[in-house]
Amino acid sequence: MGLQEPAGSSSSLSVSSPAPNSKPAAKGNVIAWHVIANGLGLSLADSLHIAILASVLSLIIYWLIRDSHRVRNLSGKHVFITACDTGLGNSLAKWLDKRGFCVIAACATEKGCEELRSCSSLSLKTVNLNLADSNSIARAVVLVTEEMAGKGLFGLVINAEGTAPVAPTDWLRIEDFHSVLDVSLLGSIEITLKLLPLLKKAEGRVVNLINAKGLAAVVGGGYSLSKWGMEAFSDTLRIEMQHFGVKVSIVEHGFFKAGVVNSDVIEKYLLRLWNRLTPEIRDSYGEKYFVEYIKAQRSSVKRLYDSDISKIIKCVEHALIAKYPRTRYGAGWDAKFFWLFLSYAPSCLSDMLLCMTFPAPAARGRSVPGVLINI
């Protein structure tokens, strides 16, 4: 005996069919979640908390998986690195050379070029480069273009780190600012602009190494200015170049010992600046201030400096070989915590911390605590 449709079956069928503007999948998920929550005896607040935690956990897992993807076939990909005579740039060039990249290392001196070539593979090439000289930059770009032989440049690593005159602002002259900004800011921007056509051709990467001290203006001079400038330049470049497949990353690193002990070089700069001050400015600060200022610098070096330069190298390597490189990397505990906190802290708090770190001039009318140090 056949089954008969009950009366009103057509209307009930039409109700069960989804309306054109409805979202059956979403409603189904909500209903399913309510059924599970009711079955477990969870309240609405508990259900919401669990949903949020599950969402956060899913995002973390997604990010970890995405972050682990790597670019294949690194051999034959060219990377140009600046400031490779010594220190970080030198170590980075050697490491990327061992990883299979075709490294083009820029050195300020011919001696630096020869020493780097002597301890690297035959694929590593060197070029003389002075970032403060536009003619030197133009010559380097020509050599890089010839080395590419019609191919694009996969990576550009800007390492313009150097010891700059850092001192109270009224100890400085305008040429002291130029000596820093012409290299660490303007020179870095110029070499990047001239290599952009090669980077766009290869859909390559730009990795800018920036000392995290630039996140907070601690001392006078062009040092913090150059770092802030490179942060802004990197951000605008990243947004504009994404349309051409070029990825831009910033490695914000802390203080690392590489080569010459940085505190000794800083003290030589300070001594030179102190000796050229006018008697009026020198008397307003007092000799005790100078000694205590040196002591504060030495203390900062001792507390913040790290000897493991590989932390920076690993960040640069990830920015070059990751399929989805990060926008910013933090290398070193002081970069991740101290300088980042100082940059976001209220001005009254950061000012107080810095006033506690550095001495007060004699003109303030109060004594400067501390022990005299022979220089």
Coordinates of C-alpha atoms in Angstrom, one line a residue:
M1 CA 0.0 0.0 0.0
G2 CA 1.6 3.3 -1.1
L3 CA 2.3 6.1 1.3
Q4 CA 0.2 9.2 0.9
E5 CA 1.4 12.7 1.5
P6 CA -0.1 14.3 4.5
A7 CA -2.2 17.4 4.0
G8 CA -0.2 20.5 3.8
S9 CA 2.9 18.6 2.8
S10 CA 3.8 21.1 0.1
S11 CA 3.9 23.9 2.6
S12 CA 6.1 22.0 5.1
L13 CA 8.5 21.1 2.3
S14 CA 8.8 24.8 1.4
V15 CA 9.5 25.7 5.0
S16 CA 12.4 23.2 5.2
S17 CA 14.0 24.6 2.0
P18 CA 16.5 27.4 2.7
A19 CA 15.4 30.9 1.8
P20 CA 17.5 32.7 -0.8
N21 CA 19.2 35.0 1.7
S22 CA 19.6 32.5 4.6
K23 CA 22.9 31.0 5.9
P24 CA 22.0 27.4 6.6
A25 CA 25.7 26.4 7.3
A26 CA 26.1 29.1 9.9
K27 CA 22.8 28.3 11.5
G28 CA 23.7 24.6 11.5
N29 CA 26.9 25.3 13.3
V30 CA 25.1 27.4 15.9
I31 CA 22.5 24.8 16.5
A32 CA 25.2 22.1 16.7
W33 CA 27.1 24.1 19.2
H34 CA 24.0 24.7 21.4
V35 CA 23.3 21.0 21.3
I36 CA 26.8 20.2 22.4
A37 CA 26.8 22.9 25.1
N38 CA 23.5 21.8 26.5
G39 CA 24.6 18.2 26.4
L40 CA 27.7 19.1 28.5
G41 CA 25.7 21.3 30.8
L42 CA 27.6 24.4 29.9
S43 CA 26.3 27.9 30.5
L44 CA 26.2 30.5 27.8
A45 CA 29.2 32.3 29.3
D46 CA 31.3 29.1 29.5
S47 CA 30.4 28.3 25.9
L48 CA 31.5 31.7 24.8
H49 CA 34.9 31.4 26.6
I50 CA 35.5 28.0 25.1
A51 CA 34.7 29.3 21.6
I52 CA 37.1 32.2 22.1
L53 CA 39.9 29.9 23.3
A54 CA 39.3 27.5 20.4
S55 CA 39.5 30.4 17.9
V56 CA 42.7 31.7 19.4
L57 CA 44.3 28.3 19.4
S58 CA 43.2 27.8 15.8
L59 CA 44.9 31.1 14.8
I60 CA 48.1 30.2 16.6
I61 CA 48.3 26.8 14.9
Y62 CA 47.5 28.4 11.5
W63 CA 50.3 31.0 12.1
L64 CA 52.8 28.4 13.0
I65 CA 52.1 26.3 10.0
R66 CA 52.2 29.4 7.7
D67 CA 55.4 30.6 9.3
S68 CA 57.1 27.2 8.6
H69 CA 56.7 27.3 4.9
R70 CA 60.0 27.8 3.0
V71 CA 61.1 29.0 -0.4
R72 CA 62.6 26.1 -2.4
N73 CA 65.7 26.1 -4.7
L74 CA 67.8 28.7 -2.9
S75 CA 70.8 27.9 -5.2
G76 CA 71.3 30.6 -7.8
K77 CA 69.4 33.3 -5.8
H78 CA 71.4 36.4 -5.4
V79 CA 71.5 38.4 -2.1
F80 CA 73.2 41.8 -1.7
I81 CA 74.5 42.7 1.8
T82 CA 76.0 46.0 2.9
A83 CA 78.7 46.7 5.5
C84 CA 80.4 43.3 5.3
D85 CA 84.0 44.3 6.3
T86 CA 83.6 43.1 9.9
G87 CA 81.0 42.3 12.5
L88 CA 77.4 41.4 11.7
G89 CA 77.6 41.9 8.0
N90 CA 80.7 39.8 7.7
S91 CA 79.2 36.9 9.7
L92 CA 75.9 37.1 7.8
A93 CA 77.7 37.0 4.4
K94 CA 79.6 33.9 5.4
W95 CA 76.5 32.2 6.7
L96 CA 74.3 32.8 3.7
D97 CA 77.2 31.8 1.4
K98 CA 77.2 28.4 3.2
R99 CA 73.4 28.1 2.9
G100 CA 73.7 28.2 -0.9
F101 CA 72.9 31.8 -1.8
C102 CA 74.9 33.7 -4.4
V103 CA 76.1 36.5 -2.0
I104 CA 77.3 39.9 -3.2
A105 CA 79.0 41.5 -0.2
A106 CA 79.6 45.2 -0.1
C107 CA 82.7 46.3 1.9
A108 CA 84.0 49.8 2.6
T109 CA 87.6 48.8 2.0
E110 CA 89.5 46.6 -0.5
K111 CA 91.1 44.8 2.5
G112 CA 87.7 43.8 3.8
C113 CA 86.8 42.4 0.3
E114 CA 90.0 40.3 0.1
E115 CA 89.6 38.9 3.7
L116 CA 86.0 38.0 3.1
R117 CA 86.8 36.3 -0.3
S118 CA 89.6 34.3 1.3
C119 CA 87.3 32.5 3.7
S120 CA 84.2 32.0 1.5
S121 CA 83.2 30.0 -1.6
L122 CA 83.9 31.1 -5.1
S123 CA 80.3 32.0 -5.6
L124 CA 80.6 34.9 -3.1
K125 CA 81.4 38.2 -4.9
T126 CA 82.5 41.5 -3.3
V127 CA 82.1 45.1 -4.2
N128 CA 83.4 48.3 -2.7
L129 CA 80.7 50.6 -1.4
N130 CA 80.6 53.8 0.5
L131 CA 77.0 54.6 1.4
A132 CA 77.8 58.3 2.0
D133 CA 79.0 58.6 -1.7
S134 CA 76.4 58.6 -4.5
N135 CA 79.0 57.8 -7.1
S136 CA 80.1 54.8 -5.1
I137 CA 76.5 53.6 -4.8
A138 CA 76.0 54.0 -8.6
R139 CA 79.2 52.0 -9.4
A140 CA 78.0 49.2 -7.0
V141 CA 74.6 49.1 -8.7
V142 CA 76.2 48.7 -12.1
L143 CA 78.3 45.8 -10.8
V144 CA 75.3 44.1 -9.2
T145 CA 73.3 44.5 -12.4
E146 CA 76.1 42.9 -14.5
E147 CA 76.3 40.1 -12.0
M148 CA 72.6 39.4 -12.3
A149 CA 73.0 38.8 -16.1
G150 CA 69.4 39.7 -16.8
K151 CA 68.0 38.0 -13.7
G152 CA 66.4 39.8 -10.7
L153 CA 67.9 40.3 -7.2
F154 CA 66.3 38.0 -4.7
G155 CA 67.4 39.7 -1.5
L156 CA 68.7 43.0 -0.3
V157 CA 70.0 43.2 3.3
I158 CA 70.7 46.7 4.6
N159 CA 73.1 46.6 7.5
A160 CA 74.2 50.2 8.1
E161 CA 75.0 49.8 11.7
G162 CA 77.9 51.7 13.0
T163 CA 79.2 53.6 16.1
A164 CA 77.9 57.1 15.8
P165 CA 78.6 60.2 17.9
V166 CA 76.1 59.8 20.8
A167 CA 76.2 62.6 23.3
P168 CA 74.1 65.4 24.7
T169 CA 72.7 67.4 21.8
D170 CA 74.5 70.7 22.6
W171 CA 77.9 68.9 22.4
L172 CA 77.2 68.2 18.7
R173 CA 77.5 70.1 15.5
I174 CA 75.5 69.7 12.3
E175 CA 78.3 67.7 10.6
D176 CA 78.0 65.1 13.4
F177 CA 74.4 64.6 12.3
H178 CA 75.4 64.4 8.7
S179 CA 78.0 61.8 9.4
V180 CA 75.3 59.4 10.7
L181 CA 72.3 60.3 8.5
D182 CA 74.2 60.3 5.2
V183 CA 75.2 56.6 5.8
S184 CA 72.6 55.0 8.0
L185 CA 69.5 56.7 6.5
L186 CA 70.0 58.6 3.2
G187 CA 72.7 56.2 1.9
S188 CA 70.6 53.1 2.8
I189 CA 67.5 54.7 1.1
E190 CA 69.5 55.5 -2.0
I191 CA 70.9 52.0 -2.5
T192 CA 67.5 50.6 -2.0
L193 CA 65.8 52.8 -4.5
K194 CA 68.4 52.0 -7.2
L195 CA 68.1 48.3 -6.7
L196 CA 64.3 48.2 -6.6
P197 CA 64.0 47.4 -10.4
L198 CA 66.0 44.3 -9.9
L199 CA 64.1 43.4 -6.7
K200 CA 60.7 43.8 -8.5
K201 CA 61.9 41.7 -11.4
A202 CA 62.7 38.8 -9.0
E203 CA 59.8 39.5 -6.6
G204 CA 62.5 39.6 -4.0
R205 CA 62.9 40.6 -0.4
V206 CA 64.3 43.7 1.5
V207 CA 65.5 43.1 5.0
N208 CA 66.5 46.1 7.0
L209 CA 68.6 45.6 10.2
I210 CA 67.7 48.3 12.7
N211 CA 69.0 48.6 16.2
A212 CA 66.1 48.5 18.6
K213 CA 67.6 51.5 20.5
G214 CA 66.1 53.5 17.7
L215 CA 62.7 52.7 19.1
A216 CA 63.3 55.2 21.9
A217 CA 65.3 58.4 21.7
V218 CA 67.8 57.9 24.6
V219 CA 70.7 60.1 23.7
G220 CA 71.3 63.0 21.4
G221 CA 72.7 62.8 17.8
G222 CA 71.6 61.3 14.6
Y223 CA 71.6 57.7 15.7
S224 CA 68.0 57.5 16.9
L225 CA 66.9 59.8 14.0
S226 CA 68.4 57.4 11.4
K227 CA 66.7 54.4 13.0
W228 CA 63.3 56.1 13.2
G229 CA 63.7 57.1 9.6
M230 CA 64.5 53.6 8.5
E231 CA 61.5 52.3 10.4
A232 CA 59.2 54.7 8.5
F233 CA 60.9 54.1 5.1
S234 CA 60.5 50.3 5.6
D235 CA 56.8 50.6 6.5
T236 CA 55.9 52.7 3.4
L237 CA 58.1 50.5 1.2
R238 CA 56.4 47.3 2.4
I239 CA 52.9 48.7 1.7
E240 CA 53.8 50.0 -1.8
M241 CA 56.0 47.0 -2.9
Q242 CA 53.5 44.3 -2.0
H243 CA 51.7 45.0 -5.2
F244 CA 54.9 43.9 -7.1
G245 CA 55.5 40.8 -5.0
V246 CA 58.4 42.4 -3.1
K247 CA 58.4 41.7 0.7
V248 CA 60.0 44.0 3.2
S249 CA 61.0 43.0 6.7
I250 CA 62.6 44.7 9.6
V251 CA 64.9 43.0 12.1
E252 CA 65.0 45.0 15.3
H253 CA 68.0 43.7 17.1
G254 CA 69.5 44.6 20.5
F255 CA 73.1 45.2 21.3
F256 CA 75.5 42.6 20.2
K257 CA 79.3 42.4 20.6
A258 CA 80.9 42.0 17.2
G259 CA 84.5 42.9 16.5
V260 CA 85.6 46.1 18.3
V261 CA 84.1 46.5 21.8
N262 CA 81.5 49.2 21.2
S263 CA 81.9 50.9 24.5
D264 CA 85.6 51.7 23.8
V265 CA 84.7 53.4 20.5
I266 CA 81.9 55.4 22.1
E267 CA 84.2 56.6 24.8
K268 CA 86.7 57.8 22.2
Y269 CA 83.9 59.8 20.4
L270 CA 82.8 61.3 23.7
L271 CA 86.4 62.3 24.7
R272 CA 86.8 64.0 21.3
L273 CA 83.5 65.8 21.6
W274 CA 84.3 66.9 25.2
N275 CA 87.7 68.3 24.3
R276 CA 86.2 70.5 21.5
L277 CA 83.5 72.0 23.7
T278 CA 83.6 75.7 24.5
P279 CA 84.5 76.6 28.1
E280 CA 81.0 77.8 28.7
I281 CA 79.3 74.5 27.7
R282 CA 82.0 72.4 29.5
D283 CA 81.5 74.4 32.7
S284 CA 77.7 74.1 32.5
Y285 CA 78.1 70.3 32.6
G286 CA 81.2 69.9 34.8
E287 CA 84.0 67.4 34.5
K288 CA 82.2 65.1 37.0
Y289 CA 79.3 64.9 34.6
F290 CA 81.5 63.7 31.8
V291 CA 83.0 60.9 34.0
E292 CA 79.6 59.8 35.2
Y293 CA 78.3 59.9 31.6
I294 CA 81.1 57.5 30.6
K295 CA 80.2 55.3 33.5
A296 CA 76.6 55.2 32.5
Q297 CA 77.5 54.2 29.0
R298 CA 79.8 51.4 30.3
S299 CA 77.0 50.2 32.5
S300 CA 74.6 50.0 29.6
V301 CA 77.0 48.1 27.5
K302 CA 77.6 45.6 30.3
R303 CA 74.0 45.0 31.0
L304 CA 72.5 45.0 27.5
Y305 CA 75.1 43.5 25.2
D306 CA 74.8 40.0 24.0
S307 CA 77.6 37.9 22.5
D308 CA 75.3 35.5 20.5
I309 CA 75.1 37.2 17.1
S310 CA 73.4 34.1 15.6
K311 CA 70.1 35.4 17.0
I312 CA 70.2 38.2 14.4
I313 CA 71.4 35.9 11.6
K314 CA 68.6 33.4 12.2
C315 CA 66.0 36.3 11.9
V316 CA 67.6 37.5 8.6
E317 CA 67.7 33.9 7.3
H318 CA 64.0 33.4 8.0
A319 CA 63.1 36.7 6.4
L320 CA 64.9 35.5 3.2
I321 CA 63.8 31.9 3.0
A322 CA 60.3 32.0 4.5
K323 CA 57.5 31.9 2.0
Y324 CA 55.6 34.4 4.2
P325 CA 58.3 36.5 6.0
R326 CA 57.2 38.4 9.1
T327 CA 56.9 42.2 9.0
R328 CA 59.1 42.6 12.1
Y329 CA 61.6 40.4 13.9
G330 CA 63.0 40.9 17.4
A331 CA 66.5 39.6 18.1
G332 CA 67.8 39.8 21.6
W333 CA 66.0 40.1 25.0
D334 CA 66.5 43.9 25.2
A335 CA 64.9 44.4 21.7
K336 CA 61.9 42.2 22.6
F337 CA 61.3 43.6 26.1
F338 CA 63.3 46.6 27.3
W339 CA 63.4 48.9 24.2
L340 CA 59.9 47.9 23.1
F341 CA 58.5 48.6 26.5
L342 CA 60.4 51.9 26.7
S343 CA 58.9 53.0 23.3
Y344 CA 55.3 52.3 24.4
A345 CA 55.7 53.5 28.0
P346 CA 54.2 56.9 28.9
S347 CA 56.6 59.7 28.4
C348 CA 56.7 60.6 32.1
L349 CA 57.8 57.0 32.9
S350 CA 60.4 56.7 30.2
D351 CA 61.8 60.2 31.1
M352 CA 62.1 59.2 34.7
L353 CA 63.9 56.0 33.8
L354 CA 66.4 57.8 31.6
C355 CA 67.0 60.5 34.2
M356 CA 67.8 57.8 36.7
T357 CA 70.3 56.2 34.2
F358 CA 72.2 59.4 33.2
P359 CA 73.8 62.0 35.5
A360 CA 72.6 65.6 35.9
P361 CA 74.7 68.6 34.7
A362 CA 76.5 70.7 37.3
A363 CA 74.3 73.6 36.3
R364 CA 71.4 71.8 37.9
G365 CA 72.9 72.7 41.2
R366 CA 73.0 69.2 42.7
S367 CA 75.9 66.8 43.0
V368 CA 76.3 63.8 40.7
P369 CA 76.6 60.5 42.6
G370 CA 79.2 57.9 41.5
V371 CA 82.9 57.1 41.6
L372 CA 85.5 58.9 39.5
I373 CA 86.9 56.8 36.6
N374 CA 90.2 57.4 34.9
I375 CA 89.9 57.5 31.2

